[in-house]
Amino acid sequence: MCGIVGYIGKEQAAPIILDGLAKLEYRGYDSAGMAIAGEDHQINYKKAVGRLKVLEELTHGGETMPGTAGIGHTRWATHGAPSDVNSHPHFNKEKTIAVVHNGIIENYIYLRDYLMKKGYEFISQTDTEVLAHMLDYYYKGNPLEAITKVMHRVEGSYALGVLFADQPDQLFAVRKDSPLIVGQNEDGCFIASDVPAILKYTRKVYFVENQEVVRLREDHMHFYTIDEEEIHKEPTLIDWDANAAEKCGYEHFMLKEMYEQPKAIKETLMPQNNPRIRGDEITIEELDMTDDELRAIKKLHIVACGSAYHAGVTGKYVIEGLARVSVEVDLASEFRYRNPILEEGSMVIVISQSGETADTLAALRESKARGFKVLGIVNVVGSSIAREADKVMYTWAGPEIAVATTKAYSAQLIALYLLAMKLARVNNTVTKEEYQKLLCDIKLLPDQVELLLNNKNHIQKFANRYIGAKDVFFIGRGIDYAISLEGSLKLKEISYIHSEAYAAGELKHGTISLIEDKTLVAAVSTQEALYQKTISNMVELKARGAFVLAVTNEDNKAIEKEADYVIYIPKTNAYFTNSLAIIPLQLFSYYVSLGKGCDVDKPRNLAKSVTVE
């Protein structure tokens, strides 16, 4: 949510900032703005509602805003509607201090009232404007002193880029509970919310920790605590492929990332230099747990949001089925507030693509505060969850740019399969023959996913029939219900069609009243033991006029008698079917959205990394 980019160095800042903001468009935003330190101690700025292209046109690609130090921002509205005045940067009255901000200032009303009594005037409805005036209130010529005083007064989450007109040779970055990195190359220093923004310019980055301040100059940077004590930090070398943040000939990032799923699965199974399958054994070195310690786990709590939560629902079925370990799955936004019971022998697993999801981070911290170990399953190296979790298991999907996740979700499933198989092995809940068959089947998944992706044309033709759909329902039982949850979310996320997923057995308890003539229902049926149950539900739906799309295993020909259209997936272990069945549902959602003319990569109102609660 929101994006920050800053630069100070030898080059012109505005084009670099615009380029970096373009790489952060996936985070979701409704307006954009930029501030550049100009001559004569002036700050030049431009703001614009809408896509970044509007700001680029206003500034002729940054050419009309000369200067070698500046900050930029893409805003996702939280306080105040999208408008030029609510867009970032925000300023003090004299416009000598500029601030861009990600996060939420929780005590901004109190601070605003305090400042108004001191004579300060506010022109926006944002919480961020409080920061600009607070900095003005404390600024006496020492930027670091003013910033740390504000940090002591402000409550909430924030990542800040700050520019002082009378200090054009320096730029400041500040962080608390909202992601921020800084980087450096031979020409200058950078601020960014996420790695893709500056990957083109440098691979040497520093992760800013909570309540730290960074002073950046043209050729160096210094780090400070909230008490102005200087600290030393080591850089991290980012080894992502620079092309990962480019479309590389694909029409959309989402399509590109769907086609990267076989690679993401392979990399998560067999990371370079550290394969997780070695011969006949699964080795998850990141766990750093002995077999006895793994056997001591009596209960797992999986906590996540959105698609990661859906992966967790699948994980529950797989871990309980294979390893016979009890699993609870919670939405991270509910976990803390239901006062969960964490018993001795429990471990918490938090799942997040970005590693910065605010609700998931809060659940992690709550669990650790109660003295329980936390395993983070994350995609971004060095992210907050990766740094704060006791153990971290990376999903090696690479940068994911489209808001609607595909390859990161597929990699999360693989991580959960591996964990389930490891637990099953140490708990002796599967036979040697069953374990060998699991290993064989999981290794086949990348090629099977690629096969499904290469058969996309018939799915596109089917999707074109439902561009005008008003309601679509997804049903399934067991793991198929978990698949339905994710399939439904994909469709509503990017096509704006109302879509719901239901456990198929619950249809008769009210939901079936919503079925009308020609209503599309996607019935997922990959669990052989439940074939007949799902077919019975399909019969009920067709009797009420539904058009039934079935997604099932290639050997389930009996389903053709009741389904109006069937998509077959290759045969695999029943616990792994999500990895295959989700592919046609992703493609279906993509082509429906494409046919409707929606912004596939940047759906309205959504953000890639949800860094506020």
mmCIF file of C-alpha atoms in Angstrom, residues 475 519-523 525 531-552 556-568:
data_model
loop_
_atom_site.group_PDB
_atom_site.id
_atom_site.type_symbol
_atom_site.label_atom_id
_atom_site.label_comp_id
_atom_site.label_asym_id
_atom_site.label_seq_id
_atom_site.Cartn_x
_atom_site.Cartn_y
_atom_site.Cartn_z
ATOM 1 C CA ILE A 475 -18.083 -25.009 -4.557
ATOM 2 C CA THR A 519 -25.922 -18.799 -13.019
ATOM 3 C CA LEU A 520 -22.345 -20.033 -13.405
ATOM 4 C CA VAL A 521 -21.175 -22.408 -10.689
ATOM 5 C CA ALA A 522 -17.615 -23.759 -10.728
ATOM 6 C CA ALA A 523 -17.573 -27.150 -9.025
ATOM 7 C CA SER A 525 -13.920 -32.076 -7.619
ATOM 8 C CA TYR A 531 -16.668 -37.456 -6.251
ATOM 9 C CA GLN A 532 -20.216 -38.705 -5.766
ATOM 10 C CA LYS A 533 -21.004 -36.180 -3.056
ATOM 11 C CA THR A 534 -19.955 -33.310 -5.332
ATOM 12 C CA ILE A 535 -21.860 -34.752 -8.288
ATOM 13 C CA SER A 536 -24.986 -34.825 -6.119
ATOM 14 C CA ASN A 537 -24.509 -31.122 -5.393
ATOM 15 C CA MET A 538 -24.103 -30.452 -9.106
ATOM 16 C CA VAL A 539 -27.412 -32.216 -9.797
ATOM 17 C CA GLU A 540 -29.098 -29.978 -7.222
ATOM 18 C CA LEU A 541 -27.672 -26.896 -8.915
ATOM 19 C CA LYS A 542 -28.619 -27.916 -12.443
ATOM 20 C CA ALA A 543 -32.174 -28.616 -11.294
ATOM 21 C CA ARG A 544 -32.357 -24.923 -10.461
ATOM 22 C CA GLY A 545 -30.956 -23.745 -13.789
ATOM 23 C CA ALA A 546 -27.258 -23.357 -13.006
ATOM 24 C CA PHE A 547 -24.570 -23.761 -15.661
ATOM 25 C CA VAL A 548 -21.954 -25.997 -14.056
ATOM 26 C CA LEU A 549 -18.244 -25.791 -14.842
ATOM 27 C CA ALA A 550 -16.380 -28.759 -13.363
ATOM 28 C CA VAL A 551 -12.658 -28.863 -12.580
ATOM 29 C CA THR A 552 -11.659 -32.437 -11.898
ATOM 30 C CA ASN A 556 -13.238 -38.704 -13.497
ATOM 31 C CA LYS A 557 -15.186 -39.109 -16.750
ATOM 32 C CA ALA A 558 -18.458 -39.776 -14.896
ATOM 33 C CA ILE A 559 -18.704 -36.074 -14.104
ATOM 34 C CA GLU A 560 -19.425 -35.300 -17.757
ATOM 35 C CA LYS A 561 -23.000 -36.547 -17.306
ATOM 36 C CA GLU A 562 -23.805 -33.669 -14.953
ATOM 37 C CA ALA A 563 -21.373 -30.891 -15.812
ATOM 38 C CA ASP A 564 -22.003 -28.512 -18.701
ATOM 39 C CA TYR A 565 -18.274 -27.943 -19.215
ATOM 40 C CA VAL A 566 -15.312 -29.883 -17.816
ATOM 41 C CA ILE A 567 -11.690 -28.901 -17.327
ATOM 42 C CA TYR A 568 -9.425 -31.831 -16.548
#
